CSV table of C-alpha atoms in Angstrom, one decimal:
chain,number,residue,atom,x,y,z
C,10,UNK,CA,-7.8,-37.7,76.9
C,11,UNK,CA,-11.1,-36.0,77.2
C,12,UNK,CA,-13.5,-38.4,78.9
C,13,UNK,CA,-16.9,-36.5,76.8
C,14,UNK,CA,-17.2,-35.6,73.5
C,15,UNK,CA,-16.5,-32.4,72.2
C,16,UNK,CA,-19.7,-29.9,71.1
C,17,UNK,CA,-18.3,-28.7,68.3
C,18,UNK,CA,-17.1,-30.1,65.3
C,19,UNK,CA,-13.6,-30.4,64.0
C,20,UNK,CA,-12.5,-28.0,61.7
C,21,UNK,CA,-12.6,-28.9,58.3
C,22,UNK,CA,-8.9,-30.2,57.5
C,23,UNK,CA,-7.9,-28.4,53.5
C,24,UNK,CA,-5.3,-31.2,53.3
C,25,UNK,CA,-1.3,-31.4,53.3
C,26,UNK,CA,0.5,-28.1,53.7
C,27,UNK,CA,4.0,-30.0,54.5
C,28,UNK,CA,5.6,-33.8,56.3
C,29,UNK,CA,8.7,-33.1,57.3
C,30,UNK,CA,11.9,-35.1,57.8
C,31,UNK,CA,15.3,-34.7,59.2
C,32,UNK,CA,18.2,-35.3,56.6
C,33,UNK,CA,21.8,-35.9,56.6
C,34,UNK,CA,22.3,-32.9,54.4
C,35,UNK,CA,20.4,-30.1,52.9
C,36,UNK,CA,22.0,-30.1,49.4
C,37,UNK,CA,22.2,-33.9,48.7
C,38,UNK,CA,18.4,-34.0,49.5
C,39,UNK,CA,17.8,-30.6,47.7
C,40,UNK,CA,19.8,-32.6,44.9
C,41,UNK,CA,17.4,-35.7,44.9
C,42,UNK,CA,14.0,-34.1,45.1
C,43,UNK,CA,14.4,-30.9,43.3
C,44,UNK,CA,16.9,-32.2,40.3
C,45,UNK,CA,15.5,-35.9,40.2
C,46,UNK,CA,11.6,-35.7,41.1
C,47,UNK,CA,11.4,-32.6,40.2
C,48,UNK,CA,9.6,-30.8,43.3
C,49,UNK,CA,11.4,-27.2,43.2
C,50,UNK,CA,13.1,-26.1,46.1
C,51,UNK,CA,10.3,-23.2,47.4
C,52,UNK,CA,11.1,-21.5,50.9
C,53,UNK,CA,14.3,-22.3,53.3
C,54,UNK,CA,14.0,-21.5,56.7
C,55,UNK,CA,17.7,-20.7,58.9
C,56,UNK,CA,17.8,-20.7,62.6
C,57,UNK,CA,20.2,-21.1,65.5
C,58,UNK,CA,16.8,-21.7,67.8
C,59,UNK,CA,13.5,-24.3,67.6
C,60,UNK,CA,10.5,-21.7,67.6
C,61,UNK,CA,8.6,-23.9,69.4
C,62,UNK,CA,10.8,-24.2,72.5
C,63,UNK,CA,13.4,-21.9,72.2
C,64,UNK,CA,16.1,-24.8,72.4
C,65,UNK,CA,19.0,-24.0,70.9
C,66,UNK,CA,19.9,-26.3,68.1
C,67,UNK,CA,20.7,-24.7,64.5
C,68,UNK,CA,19.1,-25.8,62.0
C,69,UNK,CA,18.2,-25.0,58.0
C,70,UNK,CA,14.4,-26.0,57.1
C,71,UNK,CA,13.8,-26.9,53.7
C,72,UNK,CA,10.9,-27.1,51.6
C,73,UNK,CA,9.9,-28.6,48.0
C,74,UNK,CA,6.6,-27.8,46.7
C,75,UNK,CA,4.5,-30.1,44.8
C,76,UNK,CA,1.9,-29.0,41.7
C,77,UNK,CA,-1.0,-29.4,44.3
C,78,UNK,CA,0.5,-26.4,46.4
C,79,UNK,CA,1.6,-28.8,49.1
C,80,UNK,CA,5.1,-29.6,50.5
C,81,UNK,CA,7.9,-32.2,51.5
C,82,UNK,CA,9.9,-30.6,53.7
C,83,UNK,CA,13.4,-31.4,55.8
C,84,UNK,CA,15.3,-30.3,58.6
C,85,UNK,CA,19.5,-30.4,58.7
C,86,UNK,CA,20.6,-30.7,62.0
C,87,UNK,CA,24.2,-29.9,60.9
C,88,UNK,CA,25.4,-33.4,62.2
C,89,UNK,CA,25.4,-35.3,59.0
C,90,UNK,CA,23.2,-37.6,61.1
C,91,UNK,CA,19.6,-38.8,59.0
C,92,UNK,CA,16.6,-40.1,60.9
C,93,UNK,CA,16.9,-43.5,62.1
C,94,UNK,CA,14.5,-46.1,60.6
C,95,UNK,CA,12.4,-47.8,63.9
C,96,UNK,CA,13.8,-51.4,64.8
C,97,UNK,CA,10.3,-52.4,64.8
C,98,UNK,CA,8.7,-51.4,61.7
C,99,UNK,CA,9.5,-53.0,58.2
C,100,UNK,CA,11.1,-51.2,55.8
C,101,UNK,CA,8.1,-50.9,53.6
C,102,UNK,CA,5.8,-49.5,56.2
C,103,UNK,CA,6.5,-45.8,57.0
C,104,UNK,CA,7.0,-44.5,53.3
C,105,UNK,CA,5.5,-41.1,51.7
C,106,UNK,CA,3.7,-41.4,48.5
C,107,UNK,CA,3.5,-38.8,45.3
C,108,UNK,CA,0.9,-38.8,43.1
C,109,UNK,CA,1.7,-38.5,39.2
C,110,UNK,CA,-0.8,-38.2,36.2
C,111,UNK,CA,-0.1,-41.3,34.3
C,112,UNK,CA,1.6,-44.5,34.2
C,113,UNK,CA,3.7,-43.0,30.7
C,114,UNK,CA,5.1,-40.4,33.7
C,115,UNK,CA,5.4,-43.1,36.3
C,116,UNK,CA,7.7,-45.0,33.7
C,117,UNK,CA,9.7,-42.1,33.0
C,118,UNK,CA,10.5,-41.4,36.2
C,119,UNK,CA,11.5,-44.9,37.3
C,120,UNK,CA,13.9,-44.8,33.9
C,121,UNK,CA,15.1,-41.3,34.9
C,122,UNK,CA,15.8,-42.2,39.1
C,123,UNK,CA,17.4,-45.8,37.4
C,124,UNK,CA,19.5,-43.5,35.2
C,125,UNK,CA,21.0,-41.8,38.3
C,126,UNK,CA,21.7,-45.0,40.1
C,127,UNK,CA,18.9,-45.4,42.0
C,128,UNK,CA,17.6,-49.1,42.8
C,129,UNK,CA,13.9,-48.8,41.8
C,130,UNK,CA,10.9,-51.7,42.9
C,131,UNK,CA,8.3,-51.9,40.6
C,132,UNK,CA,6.0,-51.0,38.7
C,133,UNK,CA,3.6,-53.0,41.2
C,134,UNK,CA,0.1,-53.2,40.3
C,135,UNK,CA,-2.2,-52.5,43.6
C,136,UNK,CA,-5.6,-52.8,41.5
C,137,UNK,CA,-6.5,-49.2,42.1
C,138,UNK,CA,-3.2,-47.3,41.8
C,139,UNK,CA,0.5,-48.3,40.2
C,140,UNK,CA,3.2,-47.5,42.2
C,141,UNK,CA,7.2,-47.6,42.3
C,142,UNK,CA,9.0,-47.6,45.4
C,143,UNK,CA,12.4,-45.9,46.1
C,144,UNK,CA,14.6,-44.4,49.1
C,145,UNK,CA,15.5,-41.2,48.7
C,146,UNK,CA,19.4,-40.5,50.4
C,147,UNK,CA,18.2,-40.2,54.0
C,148,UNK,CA,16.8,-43.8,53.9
C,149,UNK,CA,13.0,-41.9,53.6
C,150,UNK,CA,11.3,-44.6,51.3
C,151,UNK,CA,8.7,-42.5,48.7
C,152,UNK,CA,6.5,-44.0,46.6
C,153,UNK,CA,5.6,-42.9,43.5
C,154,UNK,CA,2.2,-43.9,42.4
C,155,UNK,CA,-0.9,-43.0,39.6
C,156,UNK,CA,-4.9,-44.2,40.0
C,157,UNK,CA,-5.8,-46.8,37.2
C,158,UNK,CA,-9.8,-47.1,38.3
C,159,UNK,CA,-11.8,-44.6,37.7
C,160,UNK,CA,-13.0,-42.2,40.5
C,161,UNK,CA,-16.4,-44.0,41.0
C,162,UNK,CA,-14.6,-46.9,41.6
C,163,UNK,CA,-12.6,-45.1,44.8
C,164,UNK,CA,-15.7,-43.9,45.6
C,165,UNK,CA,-17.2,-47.3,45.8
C,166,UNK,CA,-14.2,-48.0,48.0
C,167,UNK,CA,-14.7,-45.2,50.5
C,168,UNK,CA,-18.5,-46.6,50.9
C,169,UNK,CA,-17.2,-49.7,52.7
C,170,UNK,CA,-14.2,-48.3,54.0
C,171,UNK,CA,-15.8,-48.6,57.7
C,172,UNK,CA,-17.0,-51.8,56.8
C,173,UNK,CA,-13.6,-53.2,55.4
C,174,UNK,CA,-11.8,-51.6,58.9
C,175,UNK,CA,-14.3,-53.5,61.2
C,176,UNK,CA,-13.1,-56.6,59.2
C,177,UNK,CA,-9.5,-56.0,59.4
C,178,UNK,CA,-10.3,-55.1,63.4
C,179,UNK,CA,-12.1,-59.3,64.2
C,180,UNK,CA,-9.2,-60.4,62.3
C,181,UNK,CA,-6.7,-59.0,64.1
C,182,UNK,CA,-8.0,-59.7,67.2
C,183,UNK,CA,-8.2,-63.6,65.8
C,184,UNK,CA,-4.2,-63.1,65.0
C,185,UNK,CA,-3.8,-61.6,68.5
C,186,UNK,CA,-5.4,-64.5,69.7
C,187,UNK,CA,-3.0,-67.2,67.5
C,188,UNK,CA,-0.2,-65.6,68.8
C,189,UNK,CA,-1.1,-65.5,72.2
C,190,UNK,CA,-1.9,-69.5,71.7
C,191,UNK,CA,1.3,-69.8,70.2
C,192,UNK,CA,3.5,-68.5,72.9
C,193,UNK,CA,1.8,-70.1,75.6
């Protein structure tokens, strides 16, 4: 970790090109996001070696692309083998979630994923967004979510965002401290 701050500053981030995933297999998951969610199948990517490192380890990488121009993206190992969820995270926690334009579309997709078999939570009511929650066949839990505030409410969010973090911080240092009580 640098020890001094850096000069210049950070260059500007556009937003998501792609989050990418291993899966079990390339055409159950192609399946799922391209036939169910809709997100067509847009570049696939074949190699017997990781560009990175040169490790042998053959792979396909493929990508679905969303209305925004961004991607979800996976990798098949070959082995049938998806990622492993962490022992020490809830379910709920690590999850990706997709924006759609209205609650009418949110409803329709939770009737069309319910019509392919697909055990749906929700709709849950977050006071700014809706969302439905689902796992997708690798165990990936995606969210599917729309805003239900108007923008300058969000914005009214984001101005006491740092405000609402240094809150959350004191209080988990107070739990830290309950717990620490609590074992002793």
């Amino acid at each position: 970790m640098p020890t001094t701050a850096p000069t210049a500053p950070p260059p500007p981030v556009r937003g998501l090109h792609h989050f990418a995933w291993r899966c079990r297999d390339s055409e159950e998951t192609r399946h799922f996001y391209e036939d169910l969610l809709g997100l067509p199948l847009a570049h696939v990517i074949k190699s017997d070696h990781v560009p990175s490192t040169g490790e042998y380890c053959p792979y396909v990488h493929i990508f679905f692309q969303m209305r925004d121009g961004s991607y979800i993206a996976f990798f098949d190992l070959g082995d049938d083998i998806a990622a492993l969820p962490s022992p020490n995270t809830p379910a709920w926690v690590n999850h990706i979630a997709l924006r759609v334009d209205s609650v009418t579309d949110l409803l329709a997709a939770k009737a069309r994923l319910e019509g392919a078999g697909i055990e749906v939570l929700g709709v849950t009511d977050h006071h700014i967004i809706e969302s439905i929650y689902f796992f997708d066949p690798n165990g990936i839990r995606v969210e599917l979510t729309t805003p239900t505030v108007p923008q300058a409410e969000m914005d009214a969010h984001a101005l006491r965002a740092h405000a609402d973090l240094d809150a959350w911080t004191a209080r988990k240092a107070e739990l830290r401290a309950a717990r620490g009580a609590s074992n002793a």
